[in-house]
Amino acid sequence: MNSSIWLQNKLLKSKPALEDSIQTDVCIIGGGLSGIMTAYHLSKAGKSVTLLEGNSFLSGATGHSTGKLTAQHGLIYQTIIEKFGLDAALLYYELNQKAISSALDLVDSSIIQTKTSFLYTLEENNRKKIEDEWDAYKLLNIPGTFGEKCEIPYSPKASVAMLDQAQIHPVQFGQSIMDMAIKNGANFFEHSRATHINLSKPYVELENKHTVYCNDLIICSHYPLEAMVGLQLVKLRVNRSYIIAFKCSEPLAGQYLSIDQTNRSIRTAKIEGDYYTLLAGSSQRAGSSSNTNIFYEAIEKEAYEKFAASDISHKWSAQDPETPDLLPYVGQISAGYPNIWLATGFRKWGISNSLVAGQIISDGLLGRSNAGIKLYSPQHTKFGDAFLQALKIGGQTVVDLVGGYVTRSSNPRCTHLGCKTRWNKADETWDCSCHGSRFAKDGSVLEGPAVKPLDLKKST
């Protein structure tokens, strides 16, 4: 199976599995950066916190990210202005920029480095999109520049830079925050998979039959286990992108993202004394293709031709849900369940938004003021957008649920809602296109919302 460069060595100290039923103030499900940041803030405030992870900490979306810590999330500010207004767009920028500043204060320069972020296009017909985004920057007073030249080996038609951004080693960063949370008294348990949630109590039942009783429950898993509350299940679309890493002689001064249909994300990183270029792209709906090697081959070809790569040492893929209006869902899952909190829908920008989510949820739970609570609320999606997204995703689910039995009759069924999975040749995983669940070659769960392993013995 392909491996992430961030997980190439055993950086994380293993944590025990939960082997007893316990009572805690706050239970958090999901051992990625959003869950860890939330645990840090709440434990710092004196809450007893228990964090549960079904696999290993930071081995999911965080450990398979590009590690960009930036408020430049693609062509988003012009869109937010149009959908929600100038104040909402400014608040989104300020929250994510504050996340960068707080991260710089939390860890040292071996884990985090300041960088300039760039959006660029190689296509003349996309130049206006870059110009419009630059207009949004000027309206919001976002520090940046507009130009046509970049240090990367392409010839952009236009680019816009956002100053004062950063990039991190996501696993080392998460480990550092975890260590601080543990010092505050937080408890971390891995290989402790939640299989059932009671929302009204609340409590969480684990695969090993133990129970965690709590006053507040926070769901920071990649795809919410109880996503049917508030219709999150049909509002989230799951996309997968592909990343390769290869050695280079020196680091780039910036980090880059193209807005073209053939999109590319580019950054460099220093790992154990060596510099690496990370080249990512070729996004597709999760589980929609078996021949995933073609996505790796496309960016590998570019690495050899454009970057003179001599060897592709690492390659991996990552997936992330997105909401209909691009803003994440962070906060109380619904008015009817004030003690149930949710963080999801980061649209591949989960590094900065995880830091934002940790602050929003902890402030909301503690009764503190935070302007982001309303902006990121899971209730923010307008009905029209939600309904259209529900039709798209719900309709596709029906196609895969029914059609999969015809075209993939011998493939195992996803243990979430019974869709037929598809074998991912490049990553050697069973992927479900209905809601993004992923399973290892042996059938064990890699990513939810599924919580039970595949039955590989059954073929129908």
C-alpha positions as a Markdown table, in Angstrom:
| # | Residue | x | y | z |
|---|---|---|---|---|
| 1 | Met | 0.0 | 0.0 | 0.0 |
| 2 | Asn | 1.3 | 3.5 | -0.8 |
| 3 | Ser | 2.6 | 5.6 | 2.1 |
| 4 | Ser | 2.5 | 9.2 | 3.1 |
| 5 | Ile | 5.9 | 11.0 | 3.6 |
| 6 | Trp | 4.6 | 12.3 | 6.9 |
| 7 | Leu | 4.1 | 8.8 | 8.2 |
| 8 | Gln | 7.3 | 7.2 | 6.8 |
| 9 | Asn | 8.9 | 6.8 | 10.3 |
| 10 | Lys | 7.3 | 6.0 | 13.6 |
| 11 | Leu | 7.0 | 9.6 | 14.9 |
| 12 | Leu | 4.0 | 8.9 | 17.2 |
| 13 | Lys | 4.1 | 7.3 | 20.6 |
| 14 | Ser | 1.5 | 4.6 | 20.6 |
| 15 | Lys | -1.5 | 5.2 | 22.9 |
| 16 | Pro | -3.5 | 2.5 | 24.7 |
| 17 | Ala | -6.9 | 1.2 | 23.7 |
| 18 | Leu | -9.7 | 2.0 | 26.1 |
| 19 | Glu | -10.3 | -1.2 | 28.1 |
| 20 | Asp | -13.0 | 0.0 | 30.5 |
| 21 | Ser | -16.2 | 2.0 | 30.6 |
| 22 | Ile | -15.6 | 5.5 | 31.9 |
| 23 | Gln | -17.3 | 8.9 | 32.7 |
| 24 | Thr | -15.8 | 12.1 | 31.3 |
| 25 | Asp | -16.9 | 15.7 | 30.8 |
| 26 | Val | -16.2 | 15.7 | 27.1 |
| 27 | Cys | -15.8 | 12.8 | 24.7 |
| 28 | Ile | -14.3 | 13.5 | 21.3 |
| 29 | Ile | -14.5 | 11.0 | 18.4 |
| 30 | Gly | -11.7 | 11.4 | 15.8 |
| 31 | Gly | -7.9 | 11.5 | 16.3 |
| 32 | Gly | -7.0 | 14.0 | 13.6 |
| 33 | Leu | -6.0 | 17.6 | 14.0 |
| 34 | Ser | -9.5 | 18.9 | 14.7 |
| 35 | Gly | -10.1 | 16.5 | 17.5 |
| 36 | Ile | -6.7 | 17.0 | 19.0 |
| 37 | Met | -6.9 | 20.8 | 18.9 |
| 38 | Thr | -10.4 | 20.7 | 20.5 |
| 39 | Ala | -9.0 | 18.4 | 23.3 |
| 40 | Tyr | -6.1 | 20.8 | 23.8 |
| 41 | His | -8.4 | 23.9 | 24.3 |
| 42 | Leu | -10.9 | 22.1 | 26.5 |
| 43 | Ser | -8.3 | 20.4 | 28.7 |
| 44 | Lys | -6.5 | 23.7 | 29.1 |
| 45 | Ala | -9.8 | 25.2 | 30.4 |
| 46 | Gly | -10.0 | 22.4 | 33.0 |
| 47 | Lys | -12.5 | 20.0 | 31.4 |
| 48 | Ser | -11.9 | 16.3 | 31.7 |
| 49 | Val | -11.5 | 15.1 | 28.1 |
| 50 | Thr | -11.4 | 11.7 | 26.5 |
| 51 | Leu | -10.4 | 11.4 | 22.8 |
| 52 | Leu | -11.2 | 8.2 | 20.9 |
| 53 | Glu | -9.6 | 7.1 | 17.6 |
| 54 | Gly | -10.5 | 4.0 | 15.7 |
| 55 | Asn | -7.1 | 3.5 | 14.1 |
| 56 | Ser | -3.9 | 5.3 | 15.0 |
| 57 | Phe | -3.7 | 9.0 | 15.8 |
| 58 | Leu | -3.0 | 11.4 | 12.9 |
| 59 | Ser | -3.0 | 8.5 | 10.4 |
| 60 | Gly | -6.1 | 9.7 | 8.5 |
| 61 | Ala | -6.7 | 12.9 | 6.7 |
| 62 | Thr | -4.1 | 14.9 | 8.7 |
| 63 | Gly | -1.3 | 12.4 | 8.0 |
| 64 | His | -2.2 | 12.3 | 4.3 |
| 65 | Ser | -2.5 | 16.1 | 3.8 |
| 66 | Thr | -0.1 | 18.4 | 2.0 |
| 67 | Gly | 0.5 | 20.2 | 5.4 |
| 68 | Lys | -0.4 | 23.7 | 4.0 |
| 69 | Leu | -1.4 | 26.0 | 6.8 |
| 70 | Thr | -3.0 | 28.8 | 4.9 |
| 71 | Ala | -6.1 | 31.0 | 4.6 |
| 72 | Gln | -5.8 | 30.8 | 0.8 |
| 73 | His | -8.3 | 28.0 | 0.1 |
| 74 | Gly | -8.6 | 28.3 | -3.6 |
| 75 | Leu | -11.0 | 30.7 | -5.3 |
| 76 | Ile | -13.1 | 31.2 | -2.2 |
| 77 | Tyr | -13.3 | 34.8 | -1.1 |
| 78 | Gln | -15.2 | 36.1 | -4.1 |
| 79 | Thr | -17.6 | 33.3 | -3.7 |
| 80 | Ile | -18.1 | 33.9 | 0.1 |
| 81 | Ile | -18.7 | 37.6 | -0.6 |
| 82 | Glu | -21.4 | 36.7 | -3.2 |
| 83 | Lys | -23.1 | 34.1 | -1.0 |
| 84 | Phe | -22.7 | 35.6 | 2.5 |
| 85 | Gly | -21.5 | 39.2 | 2.2 |
| 86 | Leu | -18.3 | 41.1 | 2.8 |
| 87 | Asp | -18.4 | 40.7 | 6.6 |
| 88 | Ala | -18.6 | 36.9 | 6.4 |
| 89 | Ala | -15.7 | 36.7 | 3.9 |
| 90 | Leu | -13.5 | 38.9 | 6.1 |
| 91 | Leu | -14.4 | 36.8 | 9.2 |
| 92 | Tyr | -13.5 | 33.6 | 7.4 |
| 93 | Tyr | -10.1 | 35.1 | 6.5 |
| 94 | Glu | -9.5 | 36.5 | 10.0 |
| 95 | Leu | -10.4 | 33.2 | 11.7 |
| 96 | Asn | -8.0 | 31.2 | 9.5 |
| 97 | Gln | -5.3 | 33.8 | 9.7 |
| 98 | Lys | -5.6 | 33.8 | 13.5 |
| 99 | Ala | -5.2 | 30.0 | 13.3 |
| 100 | Ile | -1.8 | 30.5 | 11.5 |
| 101 | Ser | -0.7 | 33.0 | 14.1 |
| 102 | Ser | -1.6 | 30.7 | 17.0 |
| 103 | Ala | 0.2 | 27.8 | 15.4 |
| 104 | Leu | 3.4 | 29.8 | 15.1 |
| 105 | Asp | 3.2 | 30.5 | 18.8 |
| 106 | Leu | 2.6 | 26.9 | 19.7 |
| 107 | Val | 5.5 | 25.0 | 18.0 |
| 108 | Asp | 9.0 | 25.8 | 16.9 |
| 109 | Ser | 10.4 | 26.4 | 13.4 |
| 110 | Ser | 11.4 | 22.8 | 12.8 |
| 111 | Ile | 7.7 | 22.0 | 12.6 |
| 112 | Ile | 6.2 | 25.1 | 11.1 |
| 113 | Gln | 7.7 | 27.6 | 8.5 |
| 114 | Thr | 6.2 | 30.8 | 7.2 |
| 115 | Lys | 5.5 | 30.9 | 3.4 |
| 116 | Thr | 3.7 | 32.9 | 0.8 |
| 117 | Ser | 0.7 | 31.1 | -0.8 |
| 118 | Phe | 0.0 | 31.5 | -4.5 |
| 119 | Leu | -3.0 | 30.8 | -6.7 |
| 120 | Tyr | -2.2 | 30.6 | -10.4 |
| 121 | Thr | -3.6 | 29.6 | -13.8 |
| 122 | Leu | -1.9 | 28.4 | -16.9 |
| 123 | Glu | -5.0 | 29.1 | -19.0 |
| 124 | Glu | -5.9 | 32.5 | -20.5 |
| 125 | Asn | -9.6 | 31.9 | -20.1 |
| 126 | Asn | -9.1 | 31.5 | -16.3 |
| 127 | Arg | -7.2 | 34.8 | -15.9 |
| 128 | Lys | -10.4 | 36.7 | -15.0 |
| 129 | Lys | -11.0 | 34.3 | -12.1 |
| 130 | Ile | -7.7 | 35.2 | -10.6 |
| 131 | Glu | -8.3 | 38.9 | -11.2 |
| 132 | Asp | -11.7 | 38.6 | -9.5 |
| 133 | Glu | -10.1 | 36.9 | -6.5 |
| 134 | Trp | -7.5 | 39.6 | -6.3 |
| 135 | Asp | -10.4 | 42.2 | -6.3 |
| 136 | Ala | -11.8 | 40.3 | -3.3 |
| 137 | Tyr | -8.4 | 40.5 | -1.6 |
| 138 | Lys | -8.4 | 44.3 | -2.1 |
| 139 | Leu | -11.9 | 44.6 | -0.8 |
| 140 | Leu | -11.0 | 42.6 | 2.3 |
| 141 | Asn | -7.5 | 44.3 | 2.8 |
| 142 | Ile | -5.9 | 40.8 | 2.6 |
| 143 | Pro | -2.1 | 41.4 | 2.2 |
| 144 | Gly | -1.0 | 40.0 | -1.2 |
| 145 | Thr | 0.2 | 40.7 | -4.7 |
| 146 | Phe | -0.9 | 40.1 | -8.2 |
| 147 | Gly | 1.4 | 39.0 | -11.0 |
| 148 | Glu | 2.3 | 36.5 | -13.7 |
| 149 | Lys | 5.6 | 35.1 | -12.6 |
| 150 | Cys | 6.3 | 32.3 | -10.2 |
| 151 | Glu | 9.3 | 30.2 | -9.2 |
| 152 | Ile | 7.7 | 27.0 | -10.3 |
| 153 | Pro | 8.6 | 25.5 | -13.7 |
| 154 | Tyr | 5.4 | 26.7 | -15.5 |
| 155 | Ser | 4.3 | 29.9 | -17.3 |
| 156 | Pro | 1.3 | 31.2 | -15.4 |
| 157 | Lys | -1.1 | 33.6 | -17.2 |
| 158 | Ala | -1.8 | 35.2 | -13.8 |
| 159 | Ser | -1.3 | 34.6 | -10.1 |
| 160 | Val | -2.3 | 36.0 | -6.8 |
| 161 | Ala | -0.2 | 35.8 | -3.7 |
| 162 | Met | -1.4 | 35.8 | 0.0 |
| 163 | Leu | 1.3 | 36.9 | 2.4 |
| 164 | Asp | 2.1 | 35.7 | 5.9 |
| 165 | Gln | 1.0 | 32.1 | 5.5 |
| 166 | Ala | 2.7 | 28.9 | 6.7 |
| 167 | Gln | 3.3 | 25.2 | 6.2 |
| 168 | Ile | 3.7 | 22.4 | 8.8 |
| 169 | His | 4.8 | 18.8 | 9.2 |
| 170 | Pro | 1.3 | 17.8 | 10.1 |
| 171 | Val | 2.1 | 14.7 | 12.1 |
| 172 | Gln | 4.8 | 16.4 | 14.2 |
| 173 | Phe | 2.5 | 19.4 | 14.7 |
| 174 | Gly | -0.3 | 17.1 | 15.9 |
| 175 | Gln | 2.0 | 15.2 | 18.2 |
| 176 | Ser | 3.1 | 18.4 | 19.8 |
| 177 | Ile | -0.4 | 19.6 | 20.5 |
| 178 | Met | -1.3 | 16.1 | 21.7 |
| 179 | Asp | 1.5 | 16.2 | 24.2 |
| 180 | Met | 0.3 | 19.6 | 25.5 |
| 181 | Ala | -3.2 | 18.3 | 25.9 |
| 182 | Ile | -2.0 | 15.2 | 27.8 |
| 183 | Lys | -0.1 | 17.5 | 30.2 |
| 184 | Asn | -3.4 | 19.3 | 30.7 |
| 185 | Gly | -5.0 | 16.0 | 31.8 |
| 186 | Ala | -6.6 | 14.9 | 28.5 |
| 187 | Asn | -6.8 | 11.1 | 27.9 |
| 188 | Phe | -6.1 | 9.7 | 24.4 |
| 189 | Phe | -7.1 | 6.2 | 23.3 |
| 190 | Glu | -6.4 | 4.7 | 19.9 |
| 191 | His | -7.7 | 1.5 | 18.3 |
| 192 | Ser | -10.9 | 2.3 | 20.2 |
| 193 | Arg | -13.6 | 2.5 | 17.5 |
| 194 | Ala | -16.9 | 4.0 | 18.3 |
| 195 | Thr | -19.7 | 2.0 | 16.8 |
| 196 | His | -22.8 | 3.6 | 18.3 |
| 197 | Ile | -23.8 | 6.9 | 19.7 |
| 198 | Asn | -26.7 | 7.7 | 22.0 |
| 199 | Leu | -27.5 | 11.4 | 21.3 |
| 200 | Ser | -29.9 | 12.0 | 24.1 |
| 201 | Lys | -27.8 | 10.9 | 27.1 |
| 202 | Pro | -25.1 | 11.1 | 25.5 |
| 203 | Tyr | -22.8 | 8.1 | 25.5 |
| 204 | Val | -20.6 | 6.3 | 23.0 |
| 205 | Glu | -20.4 | 2.5 | 22.7 |
| 206 | Leu | -17.1 | 1.0 | 21.4 |
| 207 | Glu | -16.4 | -2.0 | 19.3 |
| 208 | Asn | -15.1 | -3.8 | 22.3 |
| 209 | Lys | -18.4 | -3.2 | 24.1 |
| 210 | His | -17.1 | -0.6 | 26.6 |
| 211 | Thr | -19.0 | 2.7 | 27.0 |
| 212 | Val | -17.9 | 6.3 | 27.4 |
| 213 | Tyr | -20.5 | 8.4 | 29.3 |
| 214 | Cys | -20.1 | 12.2 | 28.8 |
| 215 | Asn | -21.8 | 15.5 | 29.3 |
| 216 | Asp | -20.8 | 16.7 | 25.8 |
| 217 | Leu | -19.9 | 14.7 | 22.7 |
| 218 | Ile | -17.8 | 16.1 | 19.9 |
| 219 | Ile | -17.7 | 14.3 | 16.5 |
| 220 | Cys | -14.5 | 15.1 | 14.7 |
| 221 | Ser | -14.3 | 12.0 | 12.6 |
| 222 | His | -13.7 | 12.5 | 8.9 |
| 223 | Tyr | -17.3 | 11.6 | 8.0 |
| 224 | Pro | -19.8 | 12.0 | 10.9 |
| 225 | Leu | -21.0 | 8.7 | 12.3 |
| 226 | Glu | -24.3 | 10.2 | 13.2 |
| 227 | Ala | -24.5 | 12.3 | 10.0 |
| 228 | Met | -28.1 | 11.7 | 9.4 |
| 229 | Val | -29.0 | 14.3 | 12.1 |
| 230 | Gly | -29.4 | 17.7 | 10.3 |
| 231 | Leu | -29.0 | 15.9 | 6.9 |
| 232 | Gln | -25.2 | 16.1 | 6.9 |
| 233 | Leu | -25.2 | 12.7 | 5.3 |
| 234 | Val | -26.7 | 14.0 | 2.0 |
| 235 | Lys | -25.0 | 17.4 | 2.2 |
| 236 | Leu | -21.4 | 16.2 | 2.1 |
| 237 | Arg | -19.5 | 15.2 | -1.1 |
| 238 | Val | -16.3 | 13.2 | -0.7 |
| 239 | Asn | -13.4 | 13.9 | -3.1 |
| 240 | Arg | -10.0 | 12.1 | -3.3 |
| 241 | Ser | -6.8 | 13.6 | -4.6 |
| 242 | Tyr | -3.3 | 12.1 | -5.2 |
| 243 | Ile | 0.1 | 13.2 | -3.9 |
| 244 | Ile | 3.7 | 12.3 | -4.7 |
| 245 | Ala | 7.0 | 13.3 | -3.1 |
| 246 | Phe | 10.5 | 13.4 | -4.5 |
| 247 | Lys | 13.8 | 14.8 | -3.4 |
| 248 | Cys | 14.9 | 18.3 | -4.6 |
| 249 | Ser | 18.0 | 20.4 | -4.1 |
| 250 | Glu | 16.4 | 23.4 | -2.3 |
| 251 | Pro | 13.0 | 24.6 | -0.9 |
| 252 | Leu | 10.6 | 26.8 | -2.7 |
| 253 | Ala | 10.0 | 30.2 | -1.3 |
| 254 | Gly | 6.2 | 29.8 | -1.7 |
| 255 | Gln | 3.5 | 27.1 | -1.9 |
| 256 | Tyr | 1.3 | 26.9 | -5.0 |
| 257 | Leu | -2.2 | 25.9 | -6.1 |
| 258 | Ser | -3.5 | 26.0 | -9.7 |
| 259 | Ile | -7.2 | 26.8 | -10.3 |
| 260 | Asp | -7.3 | 24.9 | -13.6 |
| 261 | Gln | -9.2 | 21.7 | -14.3 |
| 262 | Thr | -5.9 | 19.9 | -14.3 |
| 263 | Asn | -5.2 | 21.3 | -10.8 |
| 264 | Arg | -1.9 | 21.0 | -9.1 |
| 265 | Ser | -0.8 | 21.7 | -5.5 |
| 266 | Ile | 3.0 | 22.3 | -5.0 |
| 267 | Arg | 5.1 | 22.8 | -1.9 |
| 268 | Thr | 8.4 | 21.7 | -0.5 |
| 269 | Ala | 9.3 | 20.1 | 2.9 |
| 270 | Lys | 12.4 | 19.3 | 4.8 |
| 271 | Ile | 12.3 | 15.7 | 6.2 |
| 272 | Glu | 15.3 | 14.5 | 8.2 |
| 273 | Gly | 17.7 | 16.9 | 6.5 |
| 274 | Asp | 16.5 | 16.3 | 2.9 |
| 275 | Tyr | 14.3 | 18.6 | 0.9 |
| 276 | Tyr | 11.3 | 17.1 | -0.9 |
| 277 | Thr | 8.8 | 18.5 | -3.5 |
| 278 | Leu | 5.2 | 17.5 | -2.9 |
| 279 | Leu | 3.1 | 17.5 | -6.1 |
| 280 | Ala | -0.6 | 16.8 | -5.8 |
| 281 | Gly | -3.6 | 16.9 | -8.1 |
| 282 | Ser | -6.0 | 14.7 | -10.2 |
| 283 | Ser | -9.0 | 15.0 | -7.9 |
| 284 | Gln | -12.0 | 12.6 | -8.4 |
| 285 | Arg | -15.1 | 11.6 | -6.4 |
| 286 | Ala | -14.0 | 9.0 | -3.9 |
| 287 | Gly | -14.6 | 5.4 | -4.9 |
| 288 | Ser | -15.5 | 6.3 | -8.5 |
| 289 | Ser | -12.6 | 4.6 | -10.2 |
| 290 | Ser | -10.8 | 1.3 | -9.9 |
| 291 | Asn | -7.8 | 2.2 | -12.1 |
| 292 | Thr | -6.4 | 4.8 | -9.8 |
| 293 | Asn | -2.9 | 4.3 | -11.1 |
| 294 | Ile | -3.7 | 6.7 | -13.9 |
| 295 | Phe | -4.0 | 9.6 | -11.4 |
| 296 | Tyr | -0.5 | 8.8 | -10.0 |
| 297 | Glu | 0.9 | 8.4 | -13.4 |
| 298 | Ala | -0.3 | 11.8 | -14.5 |
| 299 | Ile | 1.5 | 13.7 | -11.7 |
| 300 | Glu | 4.5 | 11.4 | -11.9 |
| 301 | Lys | 5.0 | 12.2 | -15.6 |
| 302 | Glu | 4.8 | 15.9 | -14.7 |
| 303 | Ala | 7.4 | 15.5 | -11.9 |
| 304 | Tyr | 9.9 | 13.9 | -14.3 |
| 305 | Glu | 9.3 | 16.4 | -17.1 |
| 306 | Lys | 8.8 | 19.7 | -15.2 |
| 307 | Phe | 10.8 | 19.2 | -12.0 |
| 308 | Ala | 13.5 | 16.8 | -13.3 |
| 309 | Ala | 12.6 | 14.3 | -10.5 |
| 310 | Ser | 15.0 | 11.4 | -10.4 |
| 311 | Asp | 12.9 | 9.1 | -8.1 |
| 312 | Ile | 9.4 | 9.2 | -6.7 |
| 313 | Ser | 10.0 | 8.1 | -3.2 |
| 314 | His | 6.5 | 8.4 | -1.8 |
| 315 | Lys | 2.9 | 8.5 | -3.1 |
| 316 | Trp | -0.4 | 8.5 | -1.4 |
| 317 | Ser | -4.0 | 9.8 | -1.7 |
| 318 | Ala | -6.3 | 11.8 | 0.6 |
| 319 | Gln | -10.0 | 12.5 | 0.7 |
| 320 | Asp | -12.1 | 15.1 | 2.4 |
| 321 | Pro | -15.8 | 16.0 | 2.4 |
| 322 | Glu | -17.1 | 19.3 | 1.1 |
| 323 | Thr | -20.3 | 21.1 | 1.9 |
| 324 | Pro | -22.5 | 22.7 | -0.8 |
| 325 | Asp | -21.5 | 26.3 | -0.1 |
| 326 | Leu | -17.7 | 25.6 | 0.7 |
| 327 | Leu | -18.0 | 26.6 | 4.4 |
| 328 | Pro | -17.3 | 23.8 | 6.9 |
| 329 | Tyr | -19.8 | 22.5 | 9.4 |
| 330 | Val | -18.5 | 23.2 | 12.9 |
| 331 | Gly | -20.7 | 23.6 | 16.0 |
| 332 | Gln | -23.8 | 22.1 | 17.6 |
| 333 | Ile | -25.1 | 19.4 | 15.3 |
| 334 | Ser | -28.7 | 20.7 | 15.6 |
| 335 | Ala | -30.8 | 22.8 | 18.0 |
| 336 | Gly | -32.4 | 19.6 | 19.3 |
| 337 | Tyr | -29.1 | 18.2 | 20.5 |
| 338 | Pro | -27.2 | 21.1 | 22.2 |
| 339 | Asn | -24.6 | 18.8 | 23.7 |
| 340 | Ile | -23.6 | 17.2 | 20.4 |
| 341 | Trp | -20.9 | 19.0 | 18.4 |
| 342 | Leu | -19.6 | 18.4 | 14.9 |
| 343 | Ala | -16.6 | 19.3 | 12.8 |
| 344 | Thr | -16.4 | 18.2 | 9.1 |
| 345 | Gly | -16.5 | 19.4 | 5.5 |
| 346 | Phe | -13.1 | 21.1 | 5.4 |
| 347 | Arg | -12.8 | 20.7 | 1.6 |
| 348 | Lys | -9.1 | 19.7 | 1.7 |
| 349 | Trp | -8.3 | 22.7 | 3.9 |
| 350 | Gly | -8.4 | 20.9 | 7.1 |
| 351 | Ile | -5.1 | 22.1 | 8.6 |
| 352 | Ser | -6.2 | 25.7 | 9.2 |
| 353 | Asn | -9.8 | 24.9 | 9.5 |
| 354 | Ser | -9.0 | 22.2 | 12.2 |
| 355 | Leu | -7.4 | 24.9 | 14.3 |
| 356 | Val | -10.4 | 27.2 | 13.7 |
| 357 | Ala | -12.8 | 24.3 | 14.6 |
| 358 | Gly | -11.0 | 23.5 | 17.8 |
| 359 | Gln | -11.4 | 27.1 | 18.9 |
| 360 | Ile | -15.0 | 27.4 | 17.8 |
| 361 | Ile | -16.2 | 24.2 | 19.5 |
| 362 | Ser | -14.3 | 24.9 | 22.7 |
| 363 | Asp | -15.6 | 28.5 | 22.9 |
| 364 | Gly | -19.1 | 27.4 | 22.2 |
| 365 | Leu | -19.0 | 24.6 | 24.8 |
| 366 | Leu | -17.5 | 26.8 | 27.4 |
| 367 | Gly | -20.0 | 29.7 | 26.7 |
| 368 | Arg | -17.4 | 32.0 | 25.3 |
| 369 | Ser | -18.0 | 34.5 | 22.5 |
| 370 | Asn | -16.7 | 33.5 | 19.1 |
| 371 | Ala | -18.0 | 35.1 | 15.9 |
| 372 | Gly | -17.2 | 32.0 | 14.0 |
| 373 | Ile | -19.9 | 30.0 | 15.8 |
| 374 | Lys | -22.6 | 31.4 | 13.5 |
| 375 | Leu | -20.5 | 31.4 | 10.3 |
| 376 | Tyr | -19.5 | 27.8 | 10.6 |
| 377 | Ser | -22.7 | 26.5 | 12.1 |
| 378 | Pro | -23.9 | 23.2 | 10.6 |
| 379 | Gln | -27.2 | 25.0 | 10.1 |
| 380 | His | -25.7 | 27.6 | 7.8 |
| 381 | Thr | -26.5 | 25.8 | 4.5 |
| 382 | Lys | -29.3 | 27.4 | 2.6 |
| 383 | Phe | -32.1 | 25.0 | 1.7 |
| 384 | Gly | -31.7 | 25.4 | -2.1 |
| 385 | Asp | -28.0 | 24.5 | -2.0 |
| 386 | Ala | -28.6 | 21.6 | 0.4 |
| 387 | Phe | -31.4 | 20.2 | -1.7 |
| 388 | Leu | -29.4 | 20.3 | -4.9 |
| 389 | Gln | -26.5 | 18.7 | -3.2 |
| 390 | Ala | -28.8 | 16.1 | -1.7 |
| 391 | Leu | -30.1 | 15.3 | -5.1 |
| 392 | Lys | -26.6 | 14.9 | -6.6 |
| 393 | Ile | -25.2 | 12.8 | -3.8 |
| 394 | Gly | -28.4 | 10.9 | -3.0 |
| 395 | Gly | -29.0 | 10.2 | -6.7 |
| 396 | Gln | -25.4 | 9.0 | -7.0 |
| 397 | Thr | -25.8 | 6.8 | -4.0 |
| 398 | Val | -28.8 | 5.1 | -5.6 |
| 399 | Val | -26.8 | 4.6 | -8.8 |
| 400 | Asp | -24.0 | 2.9 | -6.9 |
| 401 | Leu | -26.2 | 1.0 | -4.6 |
| 402 | Val | -28.2 | -0.6 | -7.4 |
| 403 | Gly | -25.8 | -0.5 | -10.3 |
| 404 | Gly | -23.0 | -1.8 | -8.1 |
| 405 | Tyr | -24.8 | -5.1 | -7.7 |
| 406 | Val | -24.8 | -5.5 | -11.5 |
| 407 | Thr | -21.3 | -4.2 | -12.4 |
| 408 | Arg | -19.5 | -5.3 | -9.3 |
| 409 | Ser | -21.5 | -8.3 | -8.1 |
| 410 | Ser | -18.5 | -10.1 | -6.6 |
| 411 | Asn | -17.2 | -7.1 | -4.6 |
| 412 | Pro | -17.9 | -6.8 | -0.9 |
| 413 | Arg | -20.7 | -4.6 | 0.4 |
| 414 | Cys | -19.8 | -1.5 | 2.4 |
| 415 | Thr | -20.9 | -2.1 | 6.0 |
| 416 | His | -22.3 | 1.5 | 6.3 |
| 417 | Leu | -25.4 | 1.3 | 4.0 |
| 418 | Gly | -24.6 | -1.7 | 1.8 |
| 419 | Cys | -23.2 | -0.1 | -1.3 |
| 420 | Lys | -20.9 | -2.3 | -3.4 |
| 421 | Thr | -17.3 | -1.2 | -2.9 |
| 422 | Arg | -14.7 | -0.8 | -5.6 |
| 423 | Trp | -11.1 | -2.1 | -5.5 |
| 424 | Asn | -8.6 | 0.7 | -5.6 |
| 425 | Lys | -5.6 | -0.8 | -7.5 |
| 426 | Ala | -3.0 | 1.8 | -6.7 |
| 427 | Asp | -3.7 | 2.2 | -3.0 |
| 428 | Glu | -4.9 | -1.4 | -2.5 |
| 429 | Thr | -8.0 | -0.5 | -0.7 |
| 430 | Trp | -11.7 | -1.2 | -1.0 |
| 431 | Asp | -13.4 | 2.2 | -1.6 |
| 432 | Cys | -17.1 | 3.0 | -1.3 |
| 433 | Ser | -18.4 | 5.8 | -3.7 |
| 434 | Cys | -21.6 | 6.3 | -1.8 |
| 435 | His | -20.2 | 8.0 | 1.3 |
| 436 | Gly | -16.5 | 7.6 | 1.1 |
| 437 | Ser | -15.8 | 4.7 | 3.5 |
| 438 | Arg | -12.5 | 2.9 | 2.8 |
| 439 | Phe | -11.3 | -0.5 | 3.9 |
| 440 | Ala | -7.9 | -2.1 | 3.9 |
| 441 | Lys | -7.0 | -5.2 | 1.8 |
| 442 | Asp | -8.0 | -7.4 | 4.8 |
| 443 | Gly | -11.4 | -5.6 | 5.1 |
| 444 | Ser | -10.6 | -3.5 | 8.2 |
| 445 | Val | -12.0 | 0.0 | 8.3 |
| 446 | Leu | -9.6 | 2.8 | 7.3 |
| 447 | Glu | -12.1 | 5.7 | 7.0 |
| 448 | Gly | -15.8 | 6.0 | 7.9 |
| 449 | Pro | -18.6 | 6.5 | 8.1 |
| 450 | Ala | -18.5 | 2.7 | 8.2 |
| 451 | Val | -17.5 | 1.3 | 11.6 |
| 452 | Lys | -17.5 | -2.5 | 10.9 |
| 453 | Pro | -15.1 | -4.4 | 8.7 |
| 454 | Leu | -16.0 | -5.8 | 5.3 |
| 455 | Asp | -17.1 | -9.4 | 5.1 |
| 456 | Leu | -14.8 | -10.6 | 2.4 |
| 457 | Lys | -16.2 | -14.1 | 2.4 |
| 458 | Lys | -19.6 | -12.9 | 1.0 |
| 459 | Ser | -19.7 | -12.1 | -2.7 |
| 460 | Thr | -23.3 | -11.0 | -3.1 |
